[in-house]
Coordinates of C-alpha atoms in Angstrom, one line a residue:
X28 CA 70.6 65.8 127.9
X29 CA 68.9 66.2 131.3
X30 CA 72.2 65.7 133.0
X31 CA 73.8 68.4 130.8
X32 CA 71.1 70.8 131.6
X33 CA 71.4 70.3 135.4
X34 CA 75.2 70.4 135.3
X35 CA 75.1 73.7 133.5
X36 CA 72.5 75.4 135.7
X37 CA 75.0 77.9 137.1
X38 CA 76.1 79.0 133.6
X39 CA 72.6 79.2 132.3
X40 CA 71.2 81.3 135.1
X41 CA 74.4 83.4 135.2
X42 CA 73.8 84.4 131.6
X43 CA 70.1 85.0 132.3
X44 CA 70.9 87.3 135.2
X45 CA 73.4 89.2 133.2
X46 CA 70.9 89.5 130.4
X47 CA 68.2 90.8 132.7
X48 CA 70.5 93.5 134.2
X49 CA 71.5 94.5 130.7
X50 CA 67.8 94.8 129.8
X51 CA 67.2 97.1 132.8
X52 CA 70.1 99.3 131.8
X53 CA 68.9 99.4 128.2
X54 CA 65.4 100.6 129.4
X55 CA 67.1 103.2 131.7
X56 CA 68.9 104.6 128.7
X57 CA 65.6 104.7 126.7
X58 CA 64.0 106.6 129.5
X59 CA 66.8 109.2 129.5
X60 CA 66.4 109.7 125.7
X61 CA 62.7 110.4 126.1
X62 CA 60.9 107.1 125.5
X63 CA 57.4 107.3 127.2
X64 CA 56.9 105.7 130.6
X65 CA 54.1 103.6 129.3
X66 CA 56.3 101.9 126.7
X67 CA 58.8 101.1 129.5
X68 CA 56.0 99.7 131.6
X69 CA 54.8 97.5 128.8
X70 CA 58.4 96.3 128.1
X71 CA 58.9 95.2 131.7
X72 CA 55.6 93.4 132.0
X73 CA 55.4 91.7 128.6
X74 CA 59.1 90.8 128.1
X75 CA 59.4 89.2 131.5
X76 CA 56.2 87.2 131.0
X77 CA 57.6 86.2 127.6
X78 CA 60.8 84.9 129.2
X79 CA 58.8 82.8 131.7
X80 CA 56.6 81.6 128.9
X81 CA 59.6 80.5 126.9
X82 CA 61.0 78.6 129.8
X83 CA 57.6 76.9 130.3
X84 CA 57.4 76.0 126.6
X85 CA 61.0 74.6 126.5
X86 CA 60.2 72.6 129.7
X87 CA 57.1 71.0 128.3
X88 CA 56.8 67.3 129.1
X89 CA 54.7 64.2 128.6
X90 CA 56.3 62.2 131.4
X91 CA 54.3 61.8 134.6
X92 CA 57.3 62.1 137.0
X93 CA 58.5 65.2 135.2
X94 CA 55.1 66.8 135.3
X95 CA 54.4 66.1 139.0
X96 CA 57.8 66.2 140.6
X97 CA 60.2 67.6 138.0
X98 CA 61.8 64.1 137.6
X99 CA 63.2 64.4 141.2
X100 CA 66.4 65.9 139.8
X101 CA 66.4 69.5 141.2
X102 CA 69.6 70.3 143.1
X103 CA 69.1 71.7 146.6
X104 CA 70.3 75.3 146.0
X105 CA 68.0 75.7 142.9
X106 CA 65.1 74.0 144.7
X107 CA 65.8 76.5 147.5
X108 CA 65.5 79.4 145.0
X109 CA 62.4 77.9 143.5
X110 CA 60.9 77.4 146.9
X111 CA 61.8 80.9 147.9
X112 CA 60.1 82.2 144.8
X113 CA 57.1 79.9 145.3
X114 CA 56.9 81.1 148.9
X115 CA 57.4 84.8 148.5
X116 CA 54.1 85.5 146.9
X117 CA 52.5 88.8 146.1
X118 CA 51.8 89.0 149.8
X119 CA 55.5 89.0 150.7
X120 CA 56.7 91.1 147.8
X121 CA 53.7 93.5 147.4
X122 CA 52.1 93.3 150.9
X123 CA 54.7 92.7 153.6
X124 CA 56.5 96.1 153.5
X125 CA 53.1 97.8 153.3
X126 CA 52.1 95.9 156.4
X127 CA 55.2 97.1 158.2
X128 CA 54.3 100.6 157.0
X129 CA 50.8 100.4 158.3
X130 CA 51.2 98.3 161.5
X131 CA 54.8 99.2 162.4
X132 CA 56.1 96.8 165.1
X133 CA 53.0 94.7 164.9
X134 CA 53.8 93.8 161.3
X135 CA 56.6 91.6 162.6
X136 CA 54.0 88.9 163.3
X137 CA 53.9 88.1 159.6
X138 CA 57.7 87.9 159.1
X139 CA 58.2 85.9 162.3
X140 CA 55.4 83.5 161.6
X141 CA 56.4 82.8 158.0
X142 CA 60.1 82.3 158.6
X143 CA 59.6 80.3 161.8
X144 CA 57.3 78.0 159.8
X145 CA 60.2 76.9 157.7
X146 CA 62.0 75.6 160.8
X147 CA 59.0 73.4 161.4
X148 CA 59.1 72.3 157.8
X149 CA 62.8 71.3 158.1
X150 CA 62.5 69.6 161.5
X151 CA 59.1 67.9 161.3
X152 CA 58.1 67.2 157.7
X153 CA 60.2 67.8 154.6
X154 CA 62.8 65.0 154.9
X155 CA 60.2 62.4 155.9
X156 CA 57.7 63.3 153.2
X157 CA 60.5 63.1 150.7
X158 CA 61.5 59.7 152.1
X159 CA 57.9 58.6 151.5
X160 CA 58.3 59.6 147.9
X161 CA 54.8 61.0 147.1
X162 CA 53.6 63.1 144.2
X163 CA 51.1 65.1 146.4
X164 CA 50.2 65.6 150.1
X165 CA 46.9 63.7 149.7
X166 CA 49.1 60.8 148.4
X167 CA 50.7 60.7 151.8
X168 CA 47.4 60.9 153.7
X169 CA 45.9 58.1 151.6
X170 CA 48.8 55.8 152.2
X171 CA 49.4 56.7 155.9
X172 CA 45.7 56.4 156.8
X173 CA 44.9 53.5 154.6
X174 CA 42.2 54.6 152.2
X175 CA 40.5 57.2 150.1
X176 CA 38.5 59.0 152.8
X177 CA 41.6 60.6 154.4
X178 CA 42.8 61.4 150.9
X179 CA 39.5 63.0 149.9
X180 CA 39.3 65.2 153.0
X181 CA 42.9 66.3 152.4
X182 CA 42.0 67.3 148.9
X183 CA 39.1 69.4 150.2
X184 CA 41.4 71.2 152.6
X185 CA 44.1 71.6 150.0
X186 CA 41.6 73.0 147.5
X187 CA 40.2 75.6 150.0
X188 CA 43.5 76.9 151.2
X189 CA 45.2 76.9 147.8
X190 CA 42.3 78.5 146.1
X191 CA 42.1 81.3 148.7
X192 CA 45.8 81.8 148.2
X193 CA 45.9 81.7 144.4
X194 CA 43.0 84.3 144.3
X195 CA 45.3 86.6 146.3
X196 CA 48.1 86.1 143.8
X197 CA 45.9 86.8 140.7
X198 CA 44.7 89.9 142.6
X199 CA 48.3 91.0 142.9
X200 CA 48.9 90.5 139.1
X201 CA 45.8 92.5 138.4
X202 CA 47.0 95.5 140.5
X203 CA 50.4 95.5 138.7
X204 CA 49.0 95.0 135.2
X205 CA 46.3 97.6 135.9
X206 CA 48.9 100.2 137.0
X207 CA 51.6 99.6 134.4
X208 CA 49.5 98.7 131.4
X209 CA 46.8 101.3 132.0
X210 CA 43.9 98.9 131.8
X211 CA 40.8 98.3 134.0
X212 CA 41.6 96.0 137.0
X213 CA 38.8 93.6 136.0
X214 CA 40.6 93.0 132.6
X215 CA 44.1 93.1 134.1
X216 CA 43.6 90.0 136.3
X217 CA 43.0 87.9 133.1
X218 CA 46.1 89.4 131.4
X219 CA 48.1 88.2 134.4
X220 CA 46.4 84.8 134.2
X221 CA 47.7 84.2 130.7
X222 CA 51.3 84.4 132.1
X223 CA 50.4 82.0 134.9
X224 CA 48.9 79.4 132.6
X225 CA 51.6 79.4 130.0
X226 CA 54.2 78.7 132.7
X227 CA 52.4 75.9 134.4
X228 CA 50.2 74.2 131.9
X229 CA 52.7 72.7 129.5
X230 CA 55.5 71.4 131.7
X231 CA 53.9 71.0 135.1
X232 CA 56.3 71.0 138.0
X233 CA 59.3 70.8 135.7
X234 CA 58.4 74.0 133.9
X235 CA 57.3 75.7 137.1
X236 CA 60.6 74.8 138.9
X237 CA 62.9 76.4 136.3
X238 CA 60.6 79.3 135.8
X239 CA 60.5 80.0 139.6
X240 CA 64.3 80.0 139.7
X241 CA 64.3 82.7 137.0
X242 CA 61.5 84.6 138.8
X243 CA 63.4 84.6 142.1
X244 CA 66.4 86.3 140.4
X245 CA 64.1 89.0 139.1
X246 CA 62.1 89.5 142.2
X247 CA 65.1 89.8 144.6
X248 CA 66.9 92.3 142.3
X249 CA 63.7 94.3 141.9
X250 CA 63.1 94.3 145.7
X251 CA 66.6 95.3 146.7
X252 CA 67.5 98.0 144.0
X253 CA 65.0 100.8 145.0
X254 CA 65.6 100.5 148.8
X255 CA 69.4 100.4 148.3
X256 CA 69.2 103.6 146.2
X257 CA 67.0 105.2 148.9
X258 CA 69.4 104.2 151.6
X259 CA 72.3 105.7 149.7
X260 CA 70.4 108.9 149.1
X261 CA 69.1 109.3 152.7
X262 CA 71.9 108.0 154.8
X263 CA 74.9 107.9 152.5
X264 CA 75.3 104.1 153.0
X265 CA 73.8 101.7 150.4
X266 CA 73.0 99.0 153.0
X267 CA 69.3 99.6 154.0
X268 CA 69.2 96.6 156.3
X269 CA 71.8 98.2 158.6
X270 CA 70.8 101.9 158.1
X271 CA 67.1 101.9 158.6
X272 CA 67.5 102.4 162.4
X273 CA 68.8 105.9 161.6
X274 CA 65.7 106.5 159.5
X275 CA 63.4 105.2 162.3
X276 CA 64.9 107.8 164.6
X277 CA 64.1 110.5 162.0
X278 CA 60.6 109.1 161.6
X279 CA 60.1 109.3 165.4
X280 CA 61.2 113.0 165.3
X281 CA 58.7 113.7 162.5
X282 CA 55.9 111.9 164.4
X283 CA 56.5 114.2 167.4
X284 CA 57.1 117.5 165.6
X285 CA 55.6 117.8 162.0
X286 CA 52.1 119.2 161.8
X287 CA 49.7 116.9 160.1
X288 CA 51.5 113.8 161.5
X289 CA 51.8 114.3 165.2
X290 CA 48.1 114.7 165.7
X291 CA 47.1 111.3 164.3
X292 CA 50.0 108.9 164.2
X293 CA 50.7 105.7 166.1
X294 CA 54.4 105.4 166.8
X295 CA 56.1 103.2 164.2
X296 CA 58.1 101.0 166.6
X297 CA 55.7 100.8 169.6
X298 CA 54.4 97.3 170.1
X299 CA 50.8 96.3 170.3
X300 CA 49.3 99.5 168.9
X301 CA 47.3 97.6 166.3
X302 CA 47.2 94.0 167.6
X303 CA 46.9 93.1 171.2
X304 CA 49.3 90.4 172.5
X305 CA 46.8 87.6 171.9
X306 CA 46.3 88.5 168.2
X307 CA 50.0 89.2 167.7
X308 CA 51.3 85.9 169.0
X309 CA 48.2 84.0 167.8
X310 CA 49.0 85.2 164.2
X311 CA 52.6 84.1 164.5
X312 CA 51.3 80.6 165.7
X313 CA 48.9 80.3 162.8
X314 CA 51.4 81.4 160.2
X315 CA 54.1 79.1 161.5
X316 CA 51.9 76.0 161.5
X317 CA 50.3 77.1 158.2
X318 CA 53.7 77.3 156.5
X319 CA 54.4 73.7 157.5
X320 CA 51.0 72.6 156.1
X321 CA 50.8 74.4 152.7
X322 CA 50.7 71.8 150.0
X323 CA 52.4 73.9 147.3
X324 CA 55.4 74.5 149.6
X325 CA 55.7 70.9 150.8
X326 CA 55.4 69.6 147.2
X327 CA 58.6 71.5 146.4
X328 CA 60.6 69.1 148.5
X329 CA 59.3 66.1 146.5
X330 CA 61.5 67.3 143.6
X331 CA 64.9 66.8 145.1
X332 CA 67.1 63.8 144.2
X333 CA 67.4 62.5 147.7
X334 CA 66.2 62.9 151.3
X335 CA 69.5 64.7 152.2
X336 CA 69.0 67.2 149.4
X337 CA 65.5 67.9 150.6
X338 CA 66.9 68.8 154.1
X339 CA 69.6 71.0 152.5
X340 CA 67.0 72.6 150.2
X341 CA 65.0 73.9 153.3
X342 CA 68.2 75.6 154.5
X343 CA 68.7 77.3 151.1
X344 CA 65.1 78.3 151.0
X345 CA 65.4 80.0 154.4
X346 CA 68.5 81.9 153.2
X347 CA 66.8 83.1 150.0
X348 CA 63.6 84.1 151.9
X349 CA 65.7 85.8 154.6
X350 CA 67.2 88.2 152.1
X351 CA 63.8 89.7 151.3
X352 CA 62.3 89.5 154.8
X353 CA 65.4 91.1 156.3
X354 CA 64.9 94.0 153.8
X355 CA 61.1 94.5 154.2
X356 CA 61.2 96.5 157.5
X357 CA 63.8 98.8 155.9
X358 CA 61.6 99.2 152.8
X359 CA 58.7 100.2 155.0
X360 CA 60.8 102.7 157.0
X361 CA 62.3 104.4 154.0
X362 CA 58.8 104.6 152.3
X363 CA 57.3 106.1 155.5
X364 CA 60.2 108.6 155.7
X365 CA 59.6 109.7 152.1
X366 CA 55.9 110.1 152.6
X367 CA 56.3 112.0 155.9
X368 CA 59.1 114.2 154.6
X369 CA 58.0 114.9 151.0
X370 CA 54.3 114.5 150.8
X371 CA 52.6 115.4 154.1
X372 CA 52.2 119.1 154.4
X373 CA 52.0 119.8 150.6
X374 CA 49.1 121.7 149.1
X375 CA 46.6 119.1 147.9
X376 CA 46.4 121.0 144.6
X377 CA 50.2 120.4 144.1
X378 CA 50.4 116.7 145.0
X379 CA 52.7 114.7 142.7
X380 CA 51.3 112.8 139.7
X381 CA 51.7 109.4 141.3
X382 CA 48.9 110.2 143.7
X383 CA 46.3 110.5 140.9
X384 CA 47.7 107.5 139.1
X385 CA 47.4 105.2 142.1
X386 CA 44.0 106.7 143.0
X387 CA 42.8 105.4 139.6
X388 CA 44.0 101.9 140.5
X389 CA 42.1 102.2 143.8
X390 CA 45.0 102.0 146.3
X391 CA 45.4 105.7 147.2
X392 CA 42.8 108.2 148.2
X393 CA 43.0 111.9 149.4
X394 CA 40.3 113.8 151.2
X395 CA 40.6 117.4 152.4
X396 CA 38.7 116.7 155.6
X397 CA 39.3 120.0 157.3
X398 CA 39.1 122.1 154.1
X399 CA 42.4 123.9 154.5
X400 CA 43.9 122.6 151.2
X401 CA 46.9 121.2 153.0
X402 CA 47.5 117.4 153.1
X403 CA 47.4 115.9 156.6
X404 CA 48.4 112.3 157.4
X405 CA 44.8 111.4 158.3
X406 CA 43.7 112.7 154.9
X407 CA 46.0 110.4 152.9
X408 CA 45.0 106.7 152.6
X409 CA 47.8 104.5 151.2
X410 CA 46.7 100.9 150.7
X411 CA 49.2 98.4 152.1
X412 CA 49.4 96.8 148.6
X413 CA 50.6 100.2 147.1
X414 CA 53.6 100.8 149.3
X415 CA 56.2 98.7 147.6
X416 CA 54.9 99.3 144.1
X417 CA 54.6 103.1 144.6
X418 CA 57.7 103.9 146.7
X419 CA 60.0 104.5 143.7
X420 CA 57.5 107.1 142.4
X421 CA 56.9 108.5 145.9
X422 CA 60.7 109.0 146.2
X423 CA 61.1 110.5 142.8
X424 CA 63.3 107.7 141.4
X425 CA 63.5 107.2 137.6
X426 CA 60.5 105.4 136.2
X427 CA 62.6 102.5 135.1
X428 CA 63.0 101.6 138.9
X429 CA 59.2 101.6 139.2
X430 CA 59.0 99.3 136.2
X431 CA 61.6 97.0 137.7
X432 CA 59.6 96.8 140.9
X433 CA 56.5 95.9 138.9
X434 CA 58.4 93.1 137.2
X435 CA 59.5 91.8 140.6
X436 CA 56.0 91.9 142.0
X437 CA 54.7 90.2 138.9
X438 CA 57.4 87.5 139.3
X439 CA 56.5 86.9 142.9
X440 CA 52.7 86.6 142.2
X441 CA 53.1 84.5 139.1
X442 CA 55.6 82.1 140.7
X443 CA 53.3 81.4 143.7
X444 CA 50.2 81.2 141.5
X445 CA 52.0 78.6 139.3
X446 CA 52.8 76.5 142.3
X447 CA 49.3 76.8 143.8
X448 CA 47.4 76.0 140.6
X449 CA 49.7 73.0 140.1
X450 CA 49.0 71.8 143.6
X451 CA 45.2 72.0 143.0
X452 CA 45.3 70.5 139.5
X453 CA 47.6 67.7 140.6
X454 CA 45.4 66.8 143.6
X455 CA 42.3 66.7 141.4
X456 CA 43.9 64.8 138.5
X457 CA 46.2 62.5 140.4
X458 CA 44.5 61.9 143.7
X459 CA 40.8 62.0 142.6
X460 CA 40.9 61.0 139.0
X461 CA 43.8 58.5 138.9
X462 CA 43.8 57.2 142.5
X463 CA 40.0 57.1 143.1
X464 CA 38.2 57.0 139.8
X465 CA 40.3 55.5 137.0
X466 CA 43.5 53.8 138.3
X467 CA 44.2 52.4 134.8
X468 CA 44.3 55.8 133.0
X469 CA 47.3 56.1 130.7
X470 CA 49.8 59.0 131.0
X471 CA 48.3 61.0 128.2
X472 CA 44.8 61.0 129.7
X473 CA 46.1 61.9 133.2
X474 CA 48.1 64.9 131.9
X475 CA 45.1 66.1 129.7
X476 CA 42.9 66.0 132.8
X477 CA 45.5 67.8 134.9
X478 CA 45.9 70.6 132.3
X479 CA 42.1 71.0 131.8
X480 CA 41.4 71.2 135.5
X481 CA 44.3 73.7 136.0
X482 CA 42.7 76.0 133.4
X483 CA 39.2 75.7 134.9
X484 CA 40.4 76.5 138.4
X485 CA 42.6 79.4 137.2
X486 CA 39.8 81.1 135.3
X487 CA 37.4 80.8 138.3
X488 CA 40.1 82.2 140.6
X489 CA 40.7 85.1 138.2
X490 CA 37.0 85.9 138.2
X491 CA 36.9 85.9 142.0
X492 CA 40.0 88.1 142.2
X493 CA 38.3 90.6 139.8
X494 CA 35.6 91.2 142.5
X495 CA 38.3 92.4 145.0
X496 CA 37.1 90.2 147.9
X497 CA 39.7 91.6 150.4
X498 CA 43.3 92.8 150.5
X499 CA 46.1 90.5 149.6
X500 CA 47.6 89.9 153.0
X501 CA 44.2 89.0 154.6
X502 CA 43.4 86.4 151.9
X503 CA 46.8 84.9 152.3
X504 CA 46.6 84.7 156.1
X505 CA 43.2 83.0 155.8
X506 CA 44.8 80.3 153.6
X507 CA 47.4 79.6 156.3
X508 CA 44.8 79.1 159.1
X509 CA 42.8 76.8 156.8
X510 CA 45.9 74.7 155.9
X511 CA 47.1 74.5 159.5
X512 CA 43.7 73.6 160.9
X513 CA 42.9 70.9 158.3
X514 CA 46.3 69.3 157.6
X515 CA 49.0 70.0 160.2
X516 CA 47.8 67.5 162.9
X517 CA 47.3 64.7 160.4
X518 CA 50.8 65.3 158.8
X519 CA 52.8 65.7 162.0
X520 CA 51.1 63.0 164.0
X521 CA 51.2 60.8 160.9
X522 CA 55.0 60.9 160.9
X523 CA 55.7 61.2 164.6
X524 CA 53.0 59.2 166.4
X525 CA 52.6 55.6 165.4
X526 CA 49.4 55.3 167.5
X527 CA 47.6 57.8 165.3
X528 CA 44.7 56.0 163.6
X529 CA 42.8 56.5 160.4
X530 CA 39.6 57.4 162.3
X531 CA 41.5 59.8 164.5
X532 CA 43.2 61.7 161.6
X533 CA 39.9 61.9 159.6
X534 CA 37.9 63.1 162.6
X535 CA 40.7 65.6 163.5
X536 CA 40.9 67.0 160.0
X537 CA 37.1 67.4 159.7
X538 CA 36.8 69.0 163.2
X539 CA 39.8 71.4 162.8
X540 CA 38.9 72.5 159.3
X541 CA 35.2 72.9 160.2
X542 CA 35.9 75.1 163.3
X543 CA 38.3 77.3 161.3
X544 CA 35.9 77.8 158.4
X545 CA 32.9 78.5 160.6
X546 CA 34.8 81.2 162.5
X547 CA 36.4 82.6 159.4
X548 CA 33.3 82.8 157.3
X549 CA 31.0 83.7 160.2
X550 CA 33.1 86.7 161.3
X551 CA 34.0 87.9 157.8
X552 CA 30.6 87.6 156.1
X553 CA 28.0 86.4 158.7
X554 CA 28.1 89.1 161.3
X555 CA 29.3 86.6 164.0
X556 CA 31.0 88.1 167.1
X557 CA 34.7 87.5 167.5
X558 CA 35.6 84.9 170.2
X559 CA 37.8 86.6 172.8
X560 CA 38.6 89.3 170.3
X561 CA 40.6 87.1 168.0
X562 CA 40.8 88.4 164.4
X563 CA 39.7 86.0 161.7
X564 CA 43.2 86.0 160.0
X565 CA 44.1 83.9 163.1
X566 CA 41.1 81.5 162.9
X567 CA 43.6 78.6 163.1
X568 CA 44.0 79.6 166.8
X569 CA 40.7 77.6 167.3
X570 CA 40.9 75.1 164.5
X571 CA 44.5 73.8 165.3
X572 CA 44.0 72.8 169.0
X573 CA 40.6 71.2 168.1
X574 CA 42.2 69.2 165.3
X575 CA 45.0 67.8 167.6
X576 CA 42.6 67.1 170.5
X577 CA 40.1 65.2 168.4
X578 CA 42.8 63.3 166.5
X579 CA 44.4 62.2 169.8
X580 CA 41.2 61.3 171.6
X581 CA 39.7 59.4 168.7
X582 CA 43.0 57.6 168.0
X583 CA 43.2 56.4 171.6
X584 CA 39.5 55.2 171.4
X585 CA 40.1 53.2 168.2
X586 CA 42.2 50.1 167.3
X587 CA 45.9 50.8 166.9
X588 CA 47.3 50.8 163.3
X589 CA 48.6 47.5 162.0
X590 CA 52.1 46.3 162.7
X591 CA 52.8 46.7 159.0
X592 CA 51.7 50.3 159.1
X593 CA 53.8 51.0 162.2
X594 CA 56.9 49.6 160.5
X595 CA 56.1 51.8 157.5
X596 CA 56.1 54.8 159.8
X597 CA 59.4 53.7 161.3
X598 CA 60.9 53.5 157.8
X599 CA 59.7 57.0 157.0
X600 CA 61.4 58.4 160.1
X601 CA 64.8 57.2 159.0
X602 CA 65.9 60.2 157.0
X603 CA 68.1 58.3 154.6
X604 CA 67.8 55.7 151.9
X605 CA 65.5 55.4 148.9
X606 CA 61.9 56.5 148.8
X607 CA 59.4 53.8 149.8
X608 CA 56.3 54.9 147.9
X609 CA 56.4 52.2 145.3
X610 CA 56.7 49.4 147.9
X611 CA 53.9 50.9 150.0
X612 CA 51.6 51.3 147.0
X613 CA 52.1 47.7 146.2
X614 CA 51.3 46.6 149.8
X615 CA 48.1 48.8 149.9
X616 CA 47.0 47.6 146.5
X617 CA 46.9 51.2 144.9

């Protein structure tokens, strides 16, 4: 039966895609015959969540390998789609184009860092971790560094970075549910949480994988449709990725000539107007190494049938991510053009309805600073998290397009939240409970523990998200610096340097993680001065070098790993053959 399902994936998801397109067309017809916008918004949000929930329920499992690694039977192309969905969180879907809108050229740091990180994943880690055959990243740390201390520190780092990241995703679901369901943000985050839990609780990685493939299909359609329509309307050519250069030229003209813009604007494509070179390249560095350290991303490559499929899966992931990232600068350009051309200069009393709607959500504000009753650019604040979600309304597109974008943003946030919560719950249940507390626990008890912990962590993250601790992109960038500072050196040196010792890796993880957290928390909440002007979203710029330096120095000062361990590392570095986890477990007595 499993084989039949995997063999028919193309047919199954083809029917699903056709059904979703038909659903969108049906709602477009309903809008034309006068069905209220709120009904259409409810239909998009609840019916798409219902589809994900149905997949989660159908994929429920009581088998450990199915729950933790989807039975290691996910083909490369579908694992690439699932990884793309897992990766393109609310930050990418909701926040990235808004960052390009706000920062212009300097926003490229996010796209370059995130995509470049997948090259590191492919070259340095994914095939070798798959060859190891782990269930979780702390599994690898525990085996490579011979004990539970390295595993435990890995769990602490994993929990901190993943919890920060998942809070940002639940925040994104709250924004969407608040806007399109018309409910207070503090309640909306818990509505989004229900969709997250139904997908991930019952079937673990198996359910999350097939749900994430479905979510990728929705999010990429939702991202492309509005900007393709805008490109056709503005330039006459429905290929925004190629045509937005023309729009940038028109934006540059408006920046120089239109009253209300020219007095206050920073040119859209001038570099280093928001970040100086140190912060620009430092952010790229942190995001690249953070990408190669995020447990929920690396876990995805444990689900492929073989080491070769894991390597191919990274290539597919890059392609599926590229489609969105290649489009994000165009999205920002068309959104900025619409705002400059159609909103700035209007009488404040005559502003379109979307302004008041998004003001209620808290992502737009208008102030008549000079009292002339005319909207100047400096008097309009558009939150970065509003750009993608509000652009269809800003451009006057049919409401069904706005609903489609909301469904896409929800898919992006839910898919990443599923993966993150699973990474946290699996680390707590598998690595702490099963590996360290009760190695004789049966399958049923282990899965009950995993599901219980998943729910507890999710509810706490939703509560924290309801307090609006920061914007989505900042929270996500913090998670990357935390992961890179605490895990990257131990993972990379663990695979590529046989002389790396347990004491060195443990000391490096503690030092890198500690420096990063001190700088991040101190500058964000403690009034600490920035070091050399480095923003705290690039806190890894200090943590990562410290981690490497301490790991190398302490390793050289301590006794080299055993011959058996060095042979084990050699075996991992041969990217073919069967996984060796079982043999290693037996040798280490786990």
